[in-house]
Structure formats: C-alpha cells, structure tokens
Short mmCIF file of C-alpha atoms in Angstrom, two decimals:
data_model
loop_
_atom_site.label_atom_id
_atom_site.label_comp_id
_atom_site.label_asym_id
_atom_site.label_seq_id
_atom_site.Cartn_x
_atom_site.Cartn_y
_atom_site.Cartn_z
CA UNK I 1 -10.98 20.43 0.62
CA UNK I 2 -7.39 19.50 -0.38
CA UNK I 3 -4.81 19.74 2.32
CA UNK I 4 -1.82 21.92 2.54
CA UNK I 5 0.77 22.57 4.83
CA UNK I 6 2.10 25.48 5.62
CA UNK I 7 5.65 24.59 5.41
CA UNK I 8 5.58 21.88 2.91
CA UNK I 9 8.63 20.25 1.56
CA UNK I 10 8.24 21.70 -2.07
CA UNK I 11 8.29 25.46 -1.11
CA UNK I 12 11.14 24.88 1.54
CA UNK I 13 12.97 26.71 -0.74
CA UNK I 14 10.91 30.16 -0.31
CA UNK I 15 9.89 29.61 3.02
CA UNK I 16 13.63 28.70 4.67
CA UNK I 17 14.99 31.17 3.00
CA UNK I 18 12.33 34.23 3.26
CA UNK I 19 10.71 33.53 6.43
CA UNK I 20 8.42 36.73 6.37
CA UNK I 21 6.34 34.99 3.36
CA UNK I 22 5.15 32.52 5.66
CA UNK I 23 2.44 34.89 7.94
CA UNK I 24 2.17 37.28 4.67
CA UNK I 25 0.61 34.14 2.77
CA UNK I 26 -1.93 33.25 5.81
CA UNK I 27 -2.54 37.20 5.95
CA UNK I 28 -3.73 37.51 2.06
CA UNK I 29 -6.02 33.74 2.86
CA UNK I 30 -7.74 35.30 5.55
CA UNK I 31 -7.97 38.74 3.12
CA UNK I 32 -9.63 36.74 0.23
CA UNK I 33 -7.08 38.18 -1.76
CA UNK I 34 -5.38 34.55 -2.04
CA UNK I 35 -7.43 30.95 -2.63
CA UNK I 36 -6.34 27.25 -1.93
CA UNK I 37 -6.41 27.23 -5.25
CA UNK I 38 -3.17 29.39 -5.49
CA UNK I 39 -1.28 27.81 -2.78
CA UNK I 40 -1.14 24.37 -5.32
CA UNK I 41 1.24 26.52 -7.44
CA UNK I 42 4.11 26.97 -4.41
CA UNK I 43 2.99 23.30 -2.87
CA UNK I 44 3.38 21.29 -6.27
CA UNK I 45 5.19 23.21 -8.87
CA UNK I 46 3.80 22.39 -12.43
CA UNK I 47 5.27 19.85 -14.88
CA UNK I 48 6.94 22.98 -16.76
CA UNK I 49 7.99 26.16 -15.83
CA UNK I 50 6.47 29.72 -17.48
CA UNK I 51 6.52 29.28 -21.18
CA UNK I 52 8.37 32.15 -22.04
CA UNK I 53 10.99 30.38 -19.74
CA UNK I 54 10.66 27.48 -21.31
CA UNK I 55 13.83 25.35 -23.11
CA UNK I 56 12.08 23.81 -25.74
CA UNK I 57 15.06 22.26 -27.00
CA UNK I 58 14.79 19.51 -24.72
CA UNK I 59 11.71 18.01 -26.16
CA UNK I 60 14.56 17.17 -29.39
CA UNK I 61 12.21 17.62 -32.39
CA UNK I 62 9.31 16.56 -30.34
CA UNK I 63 5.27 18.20 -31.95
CA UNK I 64 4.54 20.90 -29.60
CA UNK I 65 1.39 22.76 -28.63
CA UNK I 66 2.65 25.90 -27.90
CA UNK I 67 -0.66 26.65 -26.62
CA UNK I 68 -1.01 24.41 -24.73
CA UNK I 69 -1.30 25.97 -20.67
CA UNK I 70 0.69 25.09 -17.78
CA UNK I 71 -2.20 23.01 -16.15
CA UNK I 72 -1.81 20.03 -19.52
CA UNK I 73 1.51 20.07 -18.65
CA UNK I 74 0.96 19.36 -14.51
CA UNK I 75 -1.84 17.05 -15.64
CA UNK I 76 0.30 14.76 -17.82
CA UNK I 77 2.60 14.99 -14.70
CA UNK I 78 0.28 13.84 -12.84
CA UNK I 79 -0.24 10.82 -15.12
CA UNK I 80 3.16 9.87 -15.53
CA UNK I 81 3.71 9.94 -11.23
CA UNK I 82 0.50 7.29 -11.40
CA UNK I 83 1.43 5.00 -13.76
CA UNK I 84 4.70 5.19 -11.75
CA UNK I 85 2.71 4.62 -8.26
CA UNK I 86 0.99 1.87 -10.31
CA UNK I 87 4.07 0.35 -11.21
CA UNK I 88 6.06 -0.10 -8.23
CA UNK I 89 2.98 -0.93 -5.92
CA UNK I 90 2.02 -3.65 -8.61
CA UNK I 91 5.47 -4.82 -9.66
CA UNK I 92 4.10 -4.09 -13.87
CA UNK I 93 5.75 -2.34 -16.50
CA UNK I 94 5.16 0.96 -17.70
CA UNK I 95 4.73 -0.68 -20.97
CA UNK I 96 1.82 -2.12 -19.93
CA UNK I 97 0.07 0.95 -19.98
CA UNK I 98 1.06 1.62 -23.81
CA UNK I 99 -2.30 1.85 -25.35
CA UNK I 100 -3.93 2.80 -22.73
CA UNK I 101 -6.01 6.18 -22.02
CA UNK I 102 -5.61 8.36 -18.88
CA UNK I 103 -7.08 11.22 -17.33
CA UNK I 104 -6.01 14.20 -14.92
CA UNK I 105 -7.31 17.39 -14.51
CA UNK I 106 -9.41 17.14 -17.52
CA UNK I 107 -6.89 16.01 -19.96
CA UNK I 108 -6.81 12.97 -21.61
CA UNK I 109 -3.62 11.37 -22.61
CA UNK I 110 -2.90 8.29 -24.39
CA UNK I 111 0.19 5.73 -23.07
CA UNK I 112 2.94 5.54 -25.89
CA UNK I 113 6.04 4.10 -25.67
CA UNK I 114 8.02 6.75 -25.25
CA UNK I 115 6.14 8.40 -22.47
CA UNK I 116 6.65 4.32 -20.87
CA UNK I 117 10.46 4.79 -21.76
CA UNK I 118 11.11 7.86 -19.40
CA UNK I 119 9.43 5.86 -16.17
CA UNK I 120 11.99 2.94 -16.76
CA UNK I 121 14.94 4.10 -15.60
CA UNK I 122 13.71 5.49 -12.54
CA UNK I 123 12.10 2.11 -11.84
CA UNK I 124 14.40 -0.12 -12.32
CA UNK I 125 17.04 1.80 -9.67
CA UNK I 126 14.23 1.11 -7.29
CA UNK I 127 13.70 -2.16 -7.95
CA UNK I 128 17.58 -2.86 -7.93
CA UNK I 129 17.56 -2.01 -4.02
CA UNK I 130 14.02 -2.94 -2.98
CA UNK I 131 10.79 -5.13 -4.26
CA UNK I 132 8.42 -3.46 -1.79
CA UNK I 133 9.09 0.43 -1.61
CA UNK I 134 6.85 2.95 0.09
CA UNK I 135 5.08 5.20 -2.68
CA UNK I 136 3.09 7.94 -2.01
CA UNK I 137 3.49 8.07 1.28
CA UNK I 138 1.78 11.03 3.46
CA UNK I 139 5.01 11.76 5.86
CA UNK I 140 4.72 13.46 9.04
CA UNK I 141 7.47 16.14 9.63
CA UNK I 142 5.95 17.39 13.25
CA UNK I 143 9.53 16.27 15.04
CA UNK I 144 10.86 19.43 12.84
CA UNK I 145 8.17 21.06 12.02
CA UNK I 146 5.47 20.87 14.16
CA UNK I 147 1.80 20.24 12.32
CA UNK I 148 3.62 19.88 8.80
CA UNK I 149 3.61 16.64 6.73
CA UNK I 150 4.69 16.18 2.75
CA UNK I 151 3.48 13.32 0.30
CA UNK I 152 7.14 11.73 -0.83
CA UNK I 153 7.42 10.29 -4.25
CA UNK I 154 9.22 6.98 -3.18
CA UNK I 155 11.01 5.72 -0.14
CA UNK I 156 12.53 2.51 0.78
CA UNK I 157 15.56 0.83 2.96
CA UNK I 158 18.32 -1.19 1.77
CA UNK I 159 20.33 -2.19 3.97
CA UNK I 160 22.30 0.81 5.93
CA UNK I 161 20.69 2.81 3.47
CA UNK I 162 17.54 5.00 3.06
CA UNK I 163 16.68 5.38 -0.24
CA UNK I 164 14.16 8.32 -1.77
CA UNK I 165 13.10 8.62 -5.19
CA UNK I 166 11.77 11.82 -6.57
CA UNK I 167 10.01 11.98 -10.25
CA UNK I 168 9.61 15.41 -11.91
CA UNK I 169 8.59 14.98 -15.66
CA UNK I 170 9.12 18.39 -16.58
CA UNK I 171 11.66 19.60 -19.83
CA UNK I 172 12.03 23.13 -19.23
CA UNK I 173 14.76 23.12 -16.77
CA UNK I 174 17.19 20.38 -14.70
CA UNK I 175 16.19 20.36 -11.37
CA UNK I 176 19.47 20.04 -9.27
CA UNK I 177 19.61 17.04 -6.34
CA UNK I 178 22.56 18.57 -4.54
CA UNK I 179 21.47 20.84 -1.90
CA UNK I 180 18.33 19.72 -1.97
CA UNK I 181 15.64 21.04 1.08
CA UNK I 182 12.83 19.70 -0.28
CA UNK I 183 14.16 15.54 -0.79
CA UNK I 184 16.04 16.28 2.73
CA UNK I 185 12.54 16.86 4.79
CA UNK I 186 11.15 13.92 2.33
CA UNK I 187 13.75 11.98 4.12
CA UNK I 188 13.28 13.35 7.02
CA UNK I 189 10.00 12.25 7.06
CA UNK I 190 10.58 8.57 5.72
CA UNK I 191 12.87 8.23 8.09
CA UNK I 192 10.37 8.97 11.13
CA UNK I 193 7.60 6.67 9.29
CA UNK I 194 10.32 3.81 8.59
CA UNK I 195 10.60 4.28 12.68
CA UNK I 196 14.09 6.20 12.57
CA UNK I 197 16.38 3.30 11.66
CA UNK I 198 19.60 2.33 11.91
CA UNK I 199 20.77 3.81 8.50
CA UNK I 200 24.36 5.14 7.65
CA UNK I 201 23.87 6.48 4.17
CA UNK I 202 20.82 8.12 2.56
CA UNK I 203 20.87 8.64 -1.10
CA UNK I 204 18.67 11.20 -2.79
CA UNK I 205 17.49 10.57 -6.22
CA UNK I 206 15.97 13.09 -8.69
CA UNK I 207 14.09 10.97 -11.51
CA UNK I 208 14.12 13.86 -14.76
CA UNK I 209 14.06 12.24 -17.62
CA UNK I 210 13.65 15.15 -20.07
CA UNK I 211 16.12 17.07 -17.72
CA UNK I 212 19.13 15.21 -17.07
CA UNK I 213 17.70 12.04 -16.41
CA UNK I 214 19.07 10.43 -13.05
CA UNK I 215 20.89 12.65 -10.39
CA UNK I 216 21.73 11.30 -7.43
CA UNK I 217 23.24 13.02 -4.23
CA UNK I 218 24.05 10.93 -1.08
CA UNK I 219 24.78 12.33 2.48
CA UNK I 220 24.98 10.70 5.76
CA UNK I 221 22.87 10.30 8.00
CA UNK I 222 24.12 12.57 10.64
CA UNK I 223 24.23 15.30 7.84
CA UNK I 224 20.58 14.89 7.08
CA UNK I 225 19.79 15.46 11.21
CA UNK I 226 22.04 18.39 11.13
CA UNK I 227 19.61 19.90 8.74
CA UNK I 228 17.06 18.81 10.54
CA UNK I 229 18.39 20.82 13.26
CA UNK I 230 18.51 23.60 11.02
CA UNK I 231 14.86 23.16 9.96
CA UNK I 232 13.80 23.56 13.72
CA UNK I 233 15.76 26.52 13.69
CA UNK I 234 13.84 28.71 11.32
CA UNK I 235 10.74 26.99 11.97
CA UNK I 236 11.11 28.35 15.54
CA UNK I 237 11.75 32.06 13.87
CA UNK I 238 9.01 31.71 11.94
CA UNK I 239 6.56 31.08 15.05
CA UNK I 240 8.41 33.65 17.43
CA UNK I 241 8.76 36.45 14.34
CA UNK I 242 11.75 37.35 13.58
CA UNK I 243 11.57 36.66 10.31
CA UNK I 244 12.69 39.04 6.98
CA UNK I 245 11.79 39.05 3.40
CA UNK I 246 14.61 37.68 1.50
CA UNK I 247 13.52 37.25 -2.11
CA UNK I 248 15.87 35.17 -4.55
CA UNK I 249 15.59 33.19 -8.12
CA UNK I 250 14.18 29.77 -6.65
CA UNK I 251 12.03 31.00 -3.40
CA UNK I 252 10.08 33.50 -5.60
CA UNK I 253 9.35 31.61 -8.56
CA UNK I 254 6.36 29.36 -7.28
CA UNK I 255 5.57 31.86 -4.56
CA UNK I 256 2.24 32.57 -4.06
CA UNK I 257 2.20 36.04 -3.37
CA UNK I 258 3.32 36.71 -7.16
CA UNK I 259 -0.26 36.31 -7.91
CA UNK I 260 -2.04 38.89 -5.62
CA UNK I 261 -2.79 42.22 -7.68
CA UNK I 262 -0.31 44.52 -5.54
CA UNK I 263 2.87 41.49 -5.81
CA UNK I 264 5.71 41.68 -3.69
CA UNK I 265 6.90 44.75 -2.27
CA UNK I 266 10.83 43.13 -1.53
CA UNK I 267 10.52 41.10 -4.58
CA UNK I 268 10.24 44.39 -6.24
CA UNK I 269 12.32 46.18 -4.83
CA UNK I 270 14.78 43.53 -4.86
CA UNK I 271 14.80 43.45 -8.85
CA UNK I 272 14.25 47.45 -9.13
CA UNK I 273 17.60 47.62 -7.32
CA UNK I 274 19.38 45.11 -9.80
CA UNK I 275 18.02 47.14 -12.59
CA UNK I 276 19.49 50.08 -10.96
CA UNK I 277 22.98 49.20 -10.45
CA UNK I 278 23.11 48.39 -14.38
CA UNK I 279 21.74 52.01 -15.05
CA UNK I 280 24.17 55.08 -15.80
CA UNK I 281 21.65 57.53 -14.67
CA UNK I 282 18.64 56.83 -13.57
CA UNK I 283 16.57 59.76 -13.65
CA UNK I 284 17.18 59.85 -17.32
CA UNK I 285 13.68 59.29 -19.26
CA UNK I 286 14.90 57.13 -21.49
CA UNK I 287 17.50 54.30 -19.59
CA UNK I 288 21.30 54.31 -20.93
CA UNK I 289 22.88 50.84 -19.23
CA UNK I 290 26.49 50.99 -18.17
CA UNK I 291 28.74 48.87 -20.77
CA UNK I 292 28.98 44.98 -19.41
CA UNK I 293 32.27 45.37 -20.14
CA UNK I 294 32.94 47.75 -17.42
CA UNK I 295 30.40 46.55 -15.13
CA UNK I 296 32.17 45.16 -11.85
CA UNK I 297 32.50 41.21 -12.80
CA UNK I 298 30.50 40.08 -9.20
CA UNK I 299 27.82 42.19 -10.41
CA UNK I 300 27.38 41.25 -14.31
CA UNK I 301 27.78 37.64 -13.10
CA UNK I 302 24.71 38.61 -10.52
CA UNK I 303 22.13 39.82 -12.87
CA UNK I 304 22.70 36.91 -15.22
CA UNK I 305 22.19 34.60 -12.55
CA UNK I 306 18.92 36.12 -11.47
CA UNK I 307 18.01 36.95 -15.09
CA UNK I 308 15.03 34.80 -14.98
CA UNK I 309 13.52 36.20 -12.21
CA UNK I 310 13.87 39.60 -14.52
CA UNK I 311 12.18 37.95 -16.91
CA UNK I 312 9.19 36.82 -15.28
CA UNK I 313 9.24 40.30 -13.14
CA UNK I 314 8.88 42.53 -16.85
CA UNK I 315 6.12 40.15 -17.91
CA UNK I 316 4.43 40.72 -14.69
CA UNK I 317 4.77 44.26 -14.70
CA UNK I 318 3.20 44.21 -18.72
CA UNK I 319 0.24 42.02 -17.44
CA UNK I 320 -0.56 44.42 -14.93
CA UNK I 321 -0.33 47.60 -16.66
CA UNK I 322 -2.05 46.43 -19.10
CA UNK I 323 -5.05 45.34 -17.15
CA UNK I 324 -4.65 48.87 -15.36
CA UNK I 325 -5.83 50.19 -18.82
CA UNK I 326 -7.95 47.76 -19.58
CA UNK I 327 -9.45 48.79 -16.25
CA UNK I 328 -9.87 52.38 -17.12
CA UNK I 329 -6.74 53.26 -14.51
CA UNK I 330 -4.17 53.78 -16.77
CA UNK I 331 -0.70 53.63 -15.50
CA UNK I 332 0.73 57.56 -16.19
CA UNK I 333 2.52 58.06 -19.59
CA UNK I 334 0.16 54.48 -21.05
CA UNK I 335 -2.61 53.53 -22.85
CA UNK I 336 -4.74 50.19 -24.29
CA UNK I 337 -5.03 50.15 -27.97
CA UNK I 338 -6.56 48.02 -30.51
CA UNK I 339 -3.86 45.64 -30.81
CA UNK I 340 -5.10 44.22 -34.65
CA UNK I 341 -6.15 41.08 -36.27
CA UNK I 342 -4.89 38.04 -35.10
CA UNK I 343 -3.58 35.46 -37.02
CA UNK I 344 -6.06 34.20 -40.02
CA UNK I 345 -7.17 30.58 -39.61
CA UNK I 346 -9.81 28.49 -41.59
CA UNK I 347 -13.44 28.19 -39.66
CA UNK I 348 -13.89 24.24 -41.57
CA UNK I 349 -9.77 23.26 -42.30
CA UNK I 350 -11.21 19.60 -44.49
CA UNK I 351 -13.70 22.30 -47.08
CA UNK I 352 -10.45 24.68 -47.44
CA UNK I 353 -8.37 21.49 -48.18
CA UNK I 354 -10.77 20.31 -50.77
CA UNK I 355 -10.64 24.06 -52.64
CA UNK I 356 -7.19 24.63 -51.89
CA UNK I 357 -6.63 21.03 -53.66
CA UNK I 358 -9.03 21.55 -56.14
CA UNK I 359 -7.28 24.90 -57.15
CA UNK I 360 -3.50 24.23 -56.59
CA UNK I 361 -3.06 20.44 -56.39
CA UNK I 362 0.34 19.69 -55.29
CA UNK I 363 0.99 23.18 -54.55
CA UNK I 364 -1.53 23.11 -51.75
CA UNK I 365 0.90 21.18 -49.79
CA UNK I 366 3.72 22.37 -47.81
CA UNK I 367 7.50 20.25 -49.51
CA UNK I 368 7.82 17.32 -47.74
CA UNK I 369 10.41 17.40 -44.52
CA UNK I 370 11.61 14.38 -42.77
CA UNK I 371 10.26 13.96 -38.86
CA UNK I 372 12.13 15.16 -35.80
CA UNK I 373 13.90 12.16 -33.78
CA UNK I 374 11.11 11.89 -31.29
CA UNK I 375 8.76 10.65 -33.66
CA UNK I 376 11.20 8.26 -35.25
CA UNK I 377 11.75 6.93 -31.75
CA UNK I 378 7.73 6.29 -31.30
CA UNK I 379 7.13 5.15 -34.68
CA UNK I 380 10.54 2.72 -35.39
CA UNK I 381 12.50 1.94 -32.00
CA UNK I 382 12.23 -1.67 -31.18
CA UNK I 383 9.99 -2.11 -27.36
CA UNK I 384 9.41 -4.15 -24.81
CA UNK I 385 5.54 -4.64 -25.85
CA UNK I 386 6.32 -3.16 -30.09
CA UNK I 387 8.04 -4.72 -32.61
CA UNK I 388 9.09 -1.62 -34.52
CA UNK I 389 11.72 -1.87 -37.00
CA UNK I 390 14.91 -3.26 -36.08
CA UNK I 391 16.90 -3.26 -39.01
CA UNK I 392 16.13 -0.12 -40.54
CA UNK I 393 16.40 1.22 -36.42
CA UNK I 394 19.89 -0.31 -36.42
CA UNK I 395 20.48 1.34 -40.07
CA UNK I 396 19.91 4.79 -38.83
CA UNK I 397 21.60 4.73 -35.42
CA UNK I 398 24.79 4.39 -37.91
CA UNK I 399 23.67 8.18 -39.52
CA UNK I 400 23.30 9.27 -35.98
CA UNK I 401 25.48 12.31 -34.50
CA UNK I 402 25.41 15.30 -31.90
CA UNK I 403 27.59 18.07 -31.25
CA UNK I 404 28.81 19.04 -28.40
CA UNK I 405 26.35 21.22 -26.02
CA UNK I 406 27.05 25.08 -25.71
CA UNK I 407 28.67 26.33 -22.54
CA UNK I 408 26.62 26.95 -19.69
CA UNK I 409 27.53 29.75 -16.93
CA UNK I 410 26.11 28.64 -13.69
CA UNK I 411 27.02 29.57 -9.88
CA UNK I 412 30.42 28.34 -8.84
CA UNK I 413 28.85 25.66 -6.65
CA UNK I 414 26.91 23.77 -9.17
CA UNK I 415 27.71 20.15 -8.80
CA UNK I 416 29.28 19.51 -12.68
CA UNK I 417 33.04 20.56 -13.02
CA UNK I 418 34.79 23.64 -14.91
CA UNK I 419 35.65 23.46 -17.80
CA UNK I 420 38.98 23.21 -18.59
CA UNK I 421 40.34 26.53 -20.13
CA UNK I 422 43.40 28.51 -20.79
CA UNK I 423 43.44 31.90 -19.25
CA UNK I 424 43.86 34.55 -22.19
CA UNK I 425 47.11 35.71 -20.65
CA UNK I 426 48.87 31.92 -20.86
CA UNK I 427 47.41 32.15 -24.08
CA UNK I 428 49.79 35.46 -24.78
CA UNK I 429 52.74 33.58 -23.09
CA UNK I 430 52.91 30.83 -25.64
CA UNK I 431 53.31 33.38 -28.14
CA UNK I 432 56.87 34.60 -26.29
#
C-alpha cells in the first residue's frame, strides 16, 4: 500500500492554514467515506488543474484532447519527472529519450523533442552547481513534524548554498516559488538528510516550463528555521486541538474532503457568504447582484480573487444535484431530464471517408489551414539529436511576432511589479 503522510509537504498549504482538516480527513478514512486513493489528489496534485479551469492558451497552438482526464495529464507528469530522475542520476540527455516509448498509469507516451526541450532548462541549472545531486529523495521531516517525511524533486549543495529543484509540468496555471511551504519543508528535509550543514543561502527553484518556466526564490538560512519554527507551531495545535476550519483558494483546491458526498460545511459556508455580500436581497427568488461599480473596492477585489474557488464550488453543487435526481432524491424546485442526442460521430471514420470522397471529392475536406507553432517547433526546429530544417527555421523566426500579454489582477503581494499607470485624476490635470 502506497504511503502517505499526514502532513505532507504538498498539502502544507491546506493543512497550515486550516488545521481542523487534518483529524476531519483521518475521521472520513476510518468512516469509509474517504480511500487512499483520494488522499493522492491533496498529496500530489495532478499535472493540470480542473479542466474547466484550465488556460489552454499556454499549450500555444498545441493538438489537444479535450477529453482527455486529469489522470493522462498526472501520468505524462509522471513521465516527464522520470526521464528527469533518469537524467540527472545518469548524467544523459533528455534527448536521448526522443524516440522512445513510456508508460505511467496506463498511458503510453512517446519521447519527442519538444517534450525533451522543457526538461533542459531545469537540468542544466542543476548541473551548473552540482554533478551529483540527490533526486528523489524520501526526506524525513520528524525534527518539525514528528512521523512526517516528503519525496523532494532534487536537492544538492554548492558551496554555502542548498539548492532544491522542483519540476511541475503542468500548463494550466504558474505555480508561484515565493512563499512557498511546500519547497521550504523540502528543504527542510534536505537539509536534515545532507546532515544540517553549514549553509548560508538556500535557493528554491520551481522548474514550469509551460508556466513560466524558471522561478527562483532564495532565503537564508535562518529564515528557512524560522519557518521551521513555525511548522512546529501548528503541528503542535494540530496534536493538542485547537485547531479551526479556515478554508481559502489554494488549501481547498486539492483537499480531500471536496470529494466526500456531504463536502465541506466551512468551505460552504465560506463561499455562500461571498455570494451573499454581492446579493441586494437575498430572499428574493430570483438573485439581483449589487452593481460592481458600487460594490466596496476590498470586496469586488475579494471575490475575484477567490473566483476560482466559485467556480469549482457551482460545478460541485451541479454534480451533486444532479446525481440527487438521478438518485430519485431530487433537490426541491429540480428535476433530471432527457438531456438529447449527443454529438453525431461516424461508427467506421476510413468507410465514411471513402463515400464522403466518392460523393464530394475535394469538398469532403475541410480548406487547408497552416499548423499552430507547436507543431512547427516538433516538425522544423533544429535539435540536439534532429536535424530539422535550419534554413527555412531561420526563415520563419524573421515572420515571427507576439503582442504584448493582457493585464493580470493578482494580490498585491505577488512577486512581479505594478504596472506603471497614470491615475485617471493626473490624467484630468494634464488637461488644465
């Protein structure tokens, strides 16, 4: 049976932060009404997030199968993070591996050089500091958290430094390296196996290729024992309990509890309030929102920073009042209908070409449209192990352009800068 701790590194985000979730989990294991199987979801987050959350525009023109579930995604993952074990155990390239088939989880996946070209980067930092990192490693955390241990990505020392290296293959969103809990107990962790060395700096890497590529956030030692402090701290409320439900965007999105039939009673009640405030009245049967535009500013800005967590909430709610009718236990006021035909599809696609063909020639055929950029990449960028085709490569890279991204509205303490802008009033006063 696969191991998991109960305070692992990659939920230190729910389980710091809402401290009650911690005996509710081990109370709906020994119910039945949660498996191991469900606690992989909070202990290793999958290689994407829900689809319907999902930023597609990341994969840049990339084939997609939108049907494609959330386990392909975590099992190419899982490929990528061993050819990447493989790699700096071995001292190989990725693009050795080009050609090559693996398997996780059931999925197959064949090696191309672009899924080589997003391990490189990553590598190569390593290899800059170190030729004989620690990969994989099982880390014991028991000096902060007694009985708990974490599997970190990559570790190493370079001089006064501690180095660790954390891949995440996912596109759907940027995973942020400042304020990290989860690379901070990997630390931790190295630290104690490396036998708590001398170190001054420790620099935390985030390895997202199809999310912002390298991140890198470096503290000092003495910083990363402070939090280490702090870890004891709530690990010791935890096992004395005084401990409170606090739900929020990041702790409940790989939470397990999400799963069980009945959900989160503060998660819910957290987002019914938030839907409240935005409400005119309330007991009105059909909702009337206030106007954003009058909406106090701390509070508009507060709903659009937790509108994912909305998001995933409504779905939720949907999927389970549906199944309450499917159940025969409607919810009042609801019903399951017969929701039509789905879309039409041919049984044997090659006969229907040959009729279609046979009847329309040309006109069978969709007009022809050139590829999207990530197929140019795999098919013409010149490799370490493929020739491609340099000069018509170089040709393009001349017809080549991006705008600029759209603004993003994050939380004041993200780590990238304001923009600059001119308040709309010093607009006004260049006008005098």
């Amino acid at each position: 049976m696969k191991a998991h701790a109960r305070l692992s590194p990659s939920s230190a985000d729910r389980w710091m932060t809402c401290t009650a979730s911690v005996a509710l989990i081990d109370h709906l294991v020994s119910k039945g009404e949660l498996s191991e199987s469900d606690l992989d979801e909070d202990c290793d987050a999958p290689a994407v997030e829900d689809e319907d959350e999902q930023d597609y525009s990341a994969y840049e023109g990339e084939t997609l199968d939108l049907n494609r579930d959330s386990t392909a995604y975590s099992a190419e993952g899982t490929v990528m993070h061993e050819i990447r074990e493989h790699c700096l155990d071995l001292g190989c390239d990725p693009h050795h591996f080009v050609g090559a088939t693996l398997t996780a989880d059931g999925h197959s996946f064949e090696i191309d050089d672009h899924m080589a070209d997003r391990l490189v980067a990553g590598i190569d930092w390593i290899r800059q500091h170190t030729s004989n990192p620690l990969v994989e490693i099982r880390v014991d955390l028991s000096r902060w958290l007694p009985g708990q241990f974490g599997t970190c990505d990559t570790a190493f020392l370079y001089r006064k430094m501690l180095g660790v290296s954390d891949y995440k293959d996912g596109a759907g969103e940027p995973v942020e390296v400042v304020g990290t809990r989860q690379l901070r107990l990997y630390a931790l962790g190295a630290w104690e196996h490396l036998g708590r060395p001398e170190v001054e700096d420790v620099v935390l890497n985030i390895d997202q290729p199809r999310a912002g590529g390298m991140k890198f956030w470096e503290i000092t030692l003495d910083e990363l024992l402070e939090f280490g402090e702090e870890v004891k701290r709530v690990f010791s409320r935890i096992e004395r309990g005084d401990v409170e439900f606090v739900p929020s965007t990041k702790g409940c999105r790989w939470c397990p509890v999400r799963k069980t039939k009945r959900g989160c009673a503060a998660r819910n009640q957290w987002l019914m309030q938030m839907f409240g405030s935005a409400l005119l009245d309330p007991s009105e049967p059909e909702p009337k929102f206030k106007d954003p535009a009058q909406m106090p500013r701390a509070l508009r800005f507060y709903i659009v920073n937790h509108s994912k967590a909305a998001r995933a909430w409504l779905t939720e709610l949907h999927q389970q009042s549906l199944q309450a009718a499917l159940d025969g236990d409607p919810d009042p006021g609801s019903k399951a209908i017969d929701g039509g035909l789905g879309n039409r599809y041919f049984t044997a696609p090659a006969e229907a070409e040959v009729i279609l063909v046979g009847a329309l020639g040309e006109k069978a055929y969709k007009p022809k449209q050139l590829i999207g950029f990530t197929d140019i990449d795999r098919l013409m960028k010149p490799g370490k192990r493929k020739k491609g085709m340099p000069e018509p490569w170089d040709a393009l890279q001349e017809l080549v352009d991006r705008p600029d991204g759209k603004p993003k509205l994050v939380p004041v303490d993200h780590p990238k800068p304001a923009l600059e802008v001119t308040p709309i009033a010093d607009q006004f006063d260049d006008l005098d």
